Amino acid sequence: MNTQPTLTKDDGSTGTTGTPESSDGLKAGLKNRHLSMIAIGGVIGAGLFVGSGSGIAAAGPAILLSYALVGTMVVFVMRMLGEMAAARPSSGSFSAYADQALGRWAGFSIGWLYWFFWVVVLAVEATAGAVILESWIPAVPQWAWALIVMVVLTATNLASVASYGEFEFWFAGIKVVAIGAFVVIGLLAVFGVLPGSDNPGAGFAHLTDAGGFLPMGAGAILTGVLMVVFSFMGSEIVTLAAGESEDPQRAVTKATNSVIWRIGVFYLGSIFVVLTLLPWNDKSIVEKGSYVAALDSIGIPHAGQVMNVIVLTAVLSCLNSGLYTASRMAFSLGQRGDAPKAFARTSERGVPRAAILGSVVFGFVAVFFNYKWPDTVFAFLLNSSGAVALFVWLVICVTQLRMRGIILRESPEKLVVRMWLFPYLTWATIGMIVFVLGYMIYDGGSAREQVVLSLLVAALVVAVALVRERIGRSSAKL
């Protein structure tokens, strides 16, 4: 299990891991500042800016409890993943750990499902970015903007991991500064001390003055959970990127320890500000988007364009990280013999070019489907990957139950990050995730469709994995 794999370069040469390469043979080109910002920005997706208005409309001020519940679940999952990643940094992250702890079929299945999720996300984010860019420069058609965005970020990822890190450092930095400024300025307006603000400065009155804190009933908290859970996807990216950092253990430990305040400030803090600046049932929250409506209430000029710039940054950040994440997962699968061998080859700069190009080709195909058959083929791709985030978190939990014993047995000194109250909190988190999946099926509508289609795709991938494993065992006996 601890044997280092032999790695094949693009020029056909081979070598084993070692400095300046990471434990997977990829170049350790990410600096600590890159990892720090990837860790901070990883939990801020475009979904926070775009989708929060619908959640507020569905649950009222109680959406804060929905964010708190999902945030708590993510904190626990990240703690478990951090425990394994600090002990064994790998570009395959939870897929590689599932491979070791649960079996080849598990690593194969969750790795390909995760890859599938992110290549579909590439199409979603490229299209979202193209819509904003076309509104600024309508002379360039939307499909061309999507193509330009994809090509530029593909070139960035192909150049070196350092260029990915640098782009993500600035993308994430803009998001962090924007939300930080929004929270500070918003709170000043809430208490009526912001100079020149148009907001009446009602304090916390808006949390209860429109039907109470639970205007839609307690059940709306769970409805809100379904609406916000997917905006947290991406928190785990830092554990994949850590494998290409200068000090993986330190980077993972730092990211894991800081996830609580990151979720508290960026998610709960910013939504809290929106809810205290405006009544939850203010129509502008849905019509303009929660953040634009909040900025308008303060009197920030050109609030819509300001938020469009921030949303575009979030979109480009998500697209950049999605391509990076999909390619590294494909690289790890190639290393383990679960994907074409070409995916495990790296350039002289330590970049898995075939894995990147393979991922982006599927992304381009998905973009084409989005323009050609948005309500059929692309809708199927979107829904069939919709619940993968929850599947990933569930596999991380189950894997950690087994990996704790493996790490203690083989390298106990590397257990520098520990899951709290093990195994009780691990089991509790498993219960929370299963409950959310069950409630999605019970709730009906698009949530049920996402779970059912995602389960069908997952069953297909697991079946392929089990057949491959059986064929492999049969071949070994011959």
Short mmCIF file of N, CA, C and O in Angstrom, two decimals, residues 26-109:
data_model
loop_
_atom_site.label_atom_id
_atom_site.label_comp_id
_atom_site.label_asym_id
_atom_site.label_seq_id
_atom_site.Cartn_x
_atom_site.Cartn_y
_atom_site.Cartn_z
N LEU A 26 3.44 14.64 -9.48
CA LEU A 26 3.14 15.97 -10.01
C LEU A 26 4.09 16.98 -9.36
O LEU A 26 4.54 16.78 -8.25
N LYS A 27 4.40 18.05 -10.05
CA LYS A 27 5.30 19.06 -9.51
C LYS A 27 4.67 19.79 -8.32
O LYS A 27 3.49 20.13 -8.35
N ALA A 28 5.46 20.01 -7.30
CA ALA A 28 4.97 20.74 -6.13
C ALA A 28 5.06 22.24 -6.42
O ALA A 28 5.90 22.95 -5.88
N GLY A 29 4.18 22.71 -7.30
CA GLY A 29 4.25 24.09 -7.77
C GLY A 29 3.34 25.06 -7.05
O GLY A 29 3.35 26.25 -7.35
N LEU A 30 2.50 24.57 -6.14
CA LEU A 30 1.60 25.45 -5.42
C LEU A 30 2.25 25.96 -4.14
O LEU A 30 2.73 25.17 -3.33
N LYS A 31 2.27 27.28 -3.98
CA LYS A 31 2.86 27.87 -2.79
C LYS A 31 1.83 27.90 -1.67
O LYS A 31 0.64 27.72 -1.89
N ASN A 32 2.32 28.18 -0.46
CA ASN A 32 1.41 28.21 0.69
C ASN A 32 0.32 29.26 0.52
O ASN A 32 -0.83 29.06 0.91
N ARG A 33 0.67 30.41 -0.08
CA ARG A 33 -0.35 31.45 -0.27
C ARG A 33 -1.41 30.99 -1.26
O ARG A 33 -2.60 31.34 -1.14
N HIS A 34 -1.01 30.18 -2.28
CA HIS A 34 -1.98 29.63 -3.21
C HIS A 34 -2.96 28.71 -2.47
O HIS A 34 -4.18 28.83 -2.63
N LEU A 35 -2.39 27.80 -1.68
CA LEU A 35 -3.23 26.84 -0.95
C LEU A 35 -4.15 27.54 0.03
O LEU A 35 -5.32 27.15 0.20
N SER A 36 -3.63 28.57 0.69
CA SER A 36 -4.45 29.31 1.67
C SER A 36 -5.66 29.94 0.99
O SER A 36 -6.79 29.85 1.48
N MET A 37 -5.44 30.56 -0.17
CA MET A 37 -6.54 31.22 -0.86
C MET A 37 -7.47 30.21 -1.52
O MET A 37 -8.69 30.42 -1.57
N ILE A 38 -6.93 29.09 -2.02
CA ILE A 38 -7.78 28.04 -2.57
C ILE A 38 -8.68 27.49 -1.48
O ILE A 38 -9.86 27.21 -1.68
N ALA A 39 -8.12 27.32 -0.28
CA ALA A 39 -8.89 26.82 0.86
C ALA A 39 -10.01 27.78 1.23
O ALA A 39 -11.14 27.38 1.51
N ILE A 40 -9.69 29.08 1.24
CA ILE A 40 -10.69 30.08 1.60
C ILE A 40 -11.75 30.21 0.50
O ILE A 40 -12.95 30.21 0.76
N GLY A 41 -11.28 30.32 -0.74
CA GLY A 41 -12.20 30.53 -1.86
C GLY A 41 -12.95 29.29 -2.27
O GLY A 41 -13.99 29.37 -2.94
N GLY A 42 -12.46 28.11 -1.87
CA GLY A 42 -13.08 26.87 -2.28
C GLY A 42 -14.51 26.70 -1.80
O GLY A 42 -15.29 25.99 -2.40
N VAL A 43 -14.85 27.36 -0.70
CA VAL A 43 -16.22 27.24 -0.18
C VAL A 43 -17.14 28.33 -0.72
O VAL A 43 -18.30 28.39 -0.35
N ILE A 44 -16.61 29.21 -1.57
CA ILE A 44 -17.44 30.29 -2.11
C ILE A 44 -17.69 30.03 -3.58
O ILE A 44 -16.87 30.35 -4.43
N GLY A 45 -18.80 29.40 -3.90
CA GLY A 45 -19.14 29.14 -5.29
C GLY A 45 -20.08 30.20 -5.82
O GLY A 45 -20.62 31.02 -5.07
N ALA A 46 -20.28 30.20 -7.13
CA ALA A 46 -21.22 31.15 -7.73
C ALA A 46 -22.63 30.92 -7.19
O ALA A 46 -23.45 31.83 -7.17
N GLY A 47 -22.91 29.70 -6.74
CA GLY A 47 -24.23 29.37 -6.20
C GLY A 47 -24.61 30.22 -5.01
O GLY A 47 -25.80 30.51 -4.79
N LEU A 48 -23.63 30.65 -4.23
CA LEU A 48 -23.91 31.51 -3.08
C LEU A 48 -24.48 32.84 -3.55
O LEU A 48 -25.44 33.36 -2.97
N PHE A 49 -23.91 33.40 -4.61
CA PHE A 49 -24.37 34.69 -5.12
C PHE A 49 -25.67 34.58 -5.90
O PHE A 49 -26.55 35.42 -5.80
N VAL A 50 -25.78 33.50 -6.69
CA VAL A 50 -26.90 33.38 -7.62
C VAL A 50 -28.12 32.71 -6.98
O VAL A 50 -29.26 33.13 -7.20
N GLY A 51 -27.89 31.67 -6.18
CA GLY A 51 -29.00 30.85 -5.71
C GLY A 51 -29.57 31.20 -4.35
O GLY A 51 -30.62 30.67 -3.95
N SER A 52 -28.92 32.09 -3.60
CA SER A 52 -29.35 32.35 -2.23
C SER A 52 -30.72 33.03 -2.17
O SER A 52 -31.47 32.84 -1.21
N GLY A 53 -31.07 33.81 -3.19
CA GLY A 53 -32.36 34.49 -3.20
C GLY A 53 -33.52 33.51 -3.18
O GLY A 53 -34.51 33.74 -2.46
N SER A 54 -33.42 32.42 -3.94
CA SER A 54 -34.49 31.41 -3.96
C SER A 54 -34.62 30.73 -2.61
O SER A 54 -35.73 30.43 -2.16
N GLY A 55 -33.50 30.48 -1.95
CA GLY A 55 -33.52 29.86 -0.62
C GLY A 55 -34.20 30.76 0.40
O GLY A 55 -34.99 30.28 1.22
N ILE A 56 -33.90 32.05 0.34
CA ILE A 56 -34.52 33.02 1.26
C ILE A 56 -36.02 33.07 1.02
O ILE A 56 -36.82 33.08 1.97
N ALA A 57 -36.45 33.06 -0.24
CA ALA A 57 -37.87 33.11 -0.57
C ALA A 57 -38.61 31.86 -0.09
O ALA A 57 -39.78 31.91 0.28
N ALA A 58 -37.92 30.73 -0.07
CA ALA A 58 -38.55 29.46 0.30
C ALA A 58 -38.63 29.25 1.81
O ALA A 58 -39.56 28.61 2.31
N ALA A 59 -37.66 29.79 2.56
CA ALA A 59 -37.60 29.50 4.00
C ALA A 59 -37.66 30.74 4.88
O ALA A 59 -37.82 30.62 6.09
N GLY A 60 -37.53 31.94 4.29
CA GLY A 60 -37.51 33.14 5.11
C GLY A 60 -36.22 33.22 5.91
O GLY A 60 -35.21 32.61 5.55
N PRO A 61 -36.23 33.94 7.04
CA PRO A 61 -35.02 34.05 7.87
C PRO A 61 -34.49 32.69 8.34
O PRO A 61 -33.30 32.56 8.65
N ALA A 62 -35.36 31.67 8.35
CA ALA A 62 -34.94 30.33 8.78
C ALA A 62 -33.90 29.72 7.85
O ALA A 62 -33.29 28.70 8.18
N ILE A 63 -33.68 30.35 6.67
CA ILE A 63 -32.65 29.85 5.77
C ILE A 63 -31.29 29.88 6.46
O ILE A 63 -30.38 29.10 6.12
N LEU A 64 -31.14 30.74 7.46
CA LEU A 64 -29.89 30.76 8.24
C LEU A 64 -29.65 29.42 8.92
O LEU A 64 -28.52 28.95 9.00
N LEU A 65 -30.73 28.80 9.41
CA LEU A 65 -30.60 27.48 10.04
C LEU A 65 -30.25 26.42 9.00
O LEU A 65 -29.50 25.48 9.29
N SER A 66 -30.79 26.58 7.79
CA SER A 66 -30.45 25.64 6.70
C SER A 66 -28.96 25.72 6.38
O SER A 66 -28.28 24.68 6.27
N TYR A 67 -28.45 26.95 6.25
CA TYR A 67 -27.02 27.13 5.99
C TYR A 67 -26.19 26.60 7.15
O TYR A 67 -25.13 26.00 6.94
N ALA A 68 -26.66 26.81 8.37
CA ALA A 68 -25.91 26.35 9.55
C ALA A 68 -25.86 24.82 9.60
O ALA A 68 -24.81 24.24 9.92
N LEU A 69 -26.97 24.16 9.27
CA LEU A 69 -27.01 22.70 9.28
C LEU A 69 -26.07 22.11 8.23
O LEU A 69 -25.27 21.21 8.52
N VAL A 70 -26.18 22.63 7.00
CA VAL A 70 -25.30 22.12 5.93
C VAL A 70 -23.85 22.49 6.23
O VAL A 70 -22.94 21.68 6.01
N GLY A 71 -23.63 23.70 6.75
CA GLY A 71 -22.27 24.11 7.10
C GLY A 71 -21.65 23.20 8.14
O GLY A 71 -20.47 22.84 8.04
N THR A 72 -22.44 22.82 9.14
CA THR A 72 -21.95 21.89 10.17
C THR A 72 -21.57 20.55 9.55
O THR A 72 -20.53 19.97 9.88
N MET A 73 -22.41 20.07 8.64
CA MET A 73 -22.14 18.81 7.96
C MET A 73 -20.83 18.90 7.17
O MET A 73 -20.00 17.97 7.21
N VAL A 74 -20.63 20.01 6.47
CA VAL A 74 -19.41 20.19 5.68
C VAL A 74 -18.18 20.29 6.58
O VAL A 74 -17.12 19.74 6.26
N VAL A 75 -18.31 20.96 7.72
CA VAL A 75 -17.20 21.05 8.67
C VAL A 75 -16.77 19.65 9.12
O VAL A 75 -15.58 19.33 9.15
N PHE A 76 -17.74 18.80 9.43
CA PHE A 76 -17.42 17.43 9.87
C PHE A 76 -16.78 16.63 8.75
O PHE A 76 -15.79 15.91 8.96
N VAL A 77 -17.35 16.75 7.53
CA VAL A 77 -16.79 16.01 6.39
C VAL A 77 -15.37 16.47 6.09
O VAL A 77 -14.46 15.65 5.86
N MET A 78 -15.14 17.78 6.14
CA MET A 78 -13.81 18.31 5.88
C MET A 78 -12.82 17.88 6.96
O MET A 78 -11.63 17.67 6.68
N ARG A 79 -13.29 17.77 8.19
CA ARG A 79 -12.41 17.31 9.26
C ARG A 79 -11.97 15.87 9.00
O ARG A 79 -10.80 15.51 9.18
N MET A 80 -12.91 15.03 8.57
CA MET A 80 -12.58 13.63 8.25
C MET A 80 -11.62 13.55 7.07
O MET A 80 -10.65 12.80 7.10
N LEU A 81 -11.92 14.34 6.04
CA LEU A 81 -11.06 14.33 4.86
C LEU A 81 -9.69 14.88 5.20
O LEU A 81 -8.67 14.38 4.72
N GLY A 82 -9.65 15.91 6.04
CA GLY A 82 -8.39 16.49 6.47
C GLY A 82 -7.53 15.48 7.23
O GLY A 82 -6.30 15.46 7.08
N GLU A 83 -8.17 14.66 8.04
CA GLU A 83 -7.44 13.62 8.78
C GLU A 83 -6.71 12.69 7.82
O GLU A 83 -5.52 12.38 8.01
N MET A 84 -7.40 12.27 6.76
CA MET A 84 -6.79 11.34 5.81
C MET A 84 -5.78 12.04 4.90
O MET A 84 -4.71 11.49 4.61
N ALA A 85 -6.12 13.27 4.45
CA ALA A 85 -5.24 13.99 3.52
C ALA A 85 -3.95 14.45 4.18
O ALA A 85 -2.89 14.48 3.54
N ALA A 86 -4.00 14.81 5.46
CA ALA A 86 -2.78 15.22 6.16
C ALA A 86 -1.84 14.03 6.33
O ALA A 86 -0.62 14.18 6.27
N ALA A 87 -2.43 12.86 6.54
CA ALA A 87 -1.61 11.65 6.71
C ALA A 87 -1.09 11.12 5.38
O ALA A 87 0.03 10.61 5.30
N ARG A 88 -1.90 11.25 4.32
CA ARG A 88 -1.52 10.70 3.02
C ARG A 88 -1.94 11.64 1.90
O ARG A 88 -2.94 11.39 1.20
N PRO A 89 -1.22 12.74 1.67
CA PRO A 89 -1.58 13.67 0.60
C PRO A 89 -1.59 12.97 -0.76
O PRO A 89 -0.67 12.21 -1.07
N SER A 90 -2.64 13.21 -1.54
CA SER A 90 -2.75 12.55 -2.83
C SER A 90 -3.63 13.37 -3.75
O SER A 90 -4.62 13.97 -3.32
N SER A 91 -3.27 13.42 -5.03
CA SER A 91 -4.10 14.14 -6.00
C SER A 91 -5.44 13.45 -6.20
O SER A 91 -6.37 14.05 -6.71
N GLY A 92 -5.53 12.19 -5.79
CA GLY A 92 -6.79 11.46 -5.89
C GLY A 92 -7.67 11.63 -4.68
O GLY A 92 -8.84 11.25 -4.68
N SER A 93 -7.11 12.21 -3.60
CA SER A 93 -7.84 12.51 -2.37
C SER A 93 -8.76 11.36 -1.96
O SER A 93 -8.34 10.22 -1.86
N PHE A 94 -10.03 11.67 -1.74
CA PHE A 94 -10.96 10.68 -1.19
C PHE A 94 -11.14 9.46 -2.08
O PHE A 94 -11.44 8.37 -1.59
N SER A 95 -10.94 9.60 -3.40
CA SER A 95 -11.03 8.45 -4.29
C SER A 95 -9.90 7.46 -4.00
O SER A 95 -10.11 6.25 -3.94
N ALA A 96 -8.69 8.00 -3.81
CA ALA A 96 -7.54 7.14 -3.48
C ALA A 96 -7.72 6.49 -2.11
O ALA A 96 -7.38 5.32 -1.91
N TYR A 97 -8.29 7.24 -1.15
CA TYR A 97 -8.49 6.68 0.19
C TYR A 97 -9.58 5.60 0.17
O TYR A 97 -9.47 4.59 0.87
N ALA A 98 -10.64 5.83 -0.63
CA ALA A 98 -11.70 4.82 -0.76
C ALA A 98 -11.13 3.56 -1.39
O ALA A 98 -11.50 2.44 -1.01
N ASP A 99 -10.23 3.74 -2.34
CA ASP A 99 -9.55 2.61 -2.99
C ASP A 99 -8.83 1.76 -1.95
O ASP A 99 -8.93 0.53 -1.93
N GLN A 100 -8.11 2.44 -1.02
CA GLN A 100 -7.33 1.73 -0.01
C GLN A 100 -8.21 1.13 1.09
O GLN A 100 -7.95 0.02 1.56
N ALA A 101 -9.25 1.85 1.50
CA ALA A 101 -10.03 1.43 2.66
C ALA A 101 -11.22 0.54 2.32
O ALA A 101 -11.55 -0.37 3.09
N LEU A 102 -11.86 0.78 1.18
CA LEU A 102 -13.09 0.06 0.86
C LEU A 102 -12.94 -0.92 -0.29
O LEU A 102 -13.74 -1.83 -0.43
N GLY A 103 -11.93 -0.70 -1.14
CA GLY A 103 -11.74 -1.59 -2.28
C GLY A 103 -11.63 -0.82 -3.57
O GLY A 103 -12.05 0.34 -3.67
N ARG A 104 -11.06 -1.48 -4.59
CA ARG A 104 -10.85 -0.82 -5.88
C ARG A 104 -12.15 -0.31 -6.48
O ARG A 104 -12.20 0.75 -7.09
N TRP A 105 -13.23 -1.08 -6.29
CA TRP A 105 -14.51 -0.69 -6.87
C TRP A 105 -14.99 0.66 -6.34
O TRP A 105 -15.55 1.47 -7.07
N ALA A 106 -14.72 0.91 -5.06
CA ALA A 106 -15.16 2.16 -4.43
C ALA A 106 -14.37 3.35 -4.95
O ALA A 106 -14.93 4.40 -5.28
N GLY A 107 -13.03 3.20 -5.02
CA GLY A 107 -12.20 4.28 -5.54
C GLY A 107 -12.51 4.60 -6.98
O GLY A 107 -12.57 5.77 -7.38
N PHE A 108 -12.70 3.55 -7.78
CA PHE A 108 -13.05 3.71 -9.20
C PHE A 108 -14.38 4.46 -9.33
O PHE A 108 -14.49 5.44 -10.08
N SER A 109 -15.38 4.00 -8.59
CA SER A 109 -16.74 4.55 -8.73
C SER A 109 -16.82 6.01 -8.31
O SER A 109 -17.32 6.85 -9.07
#
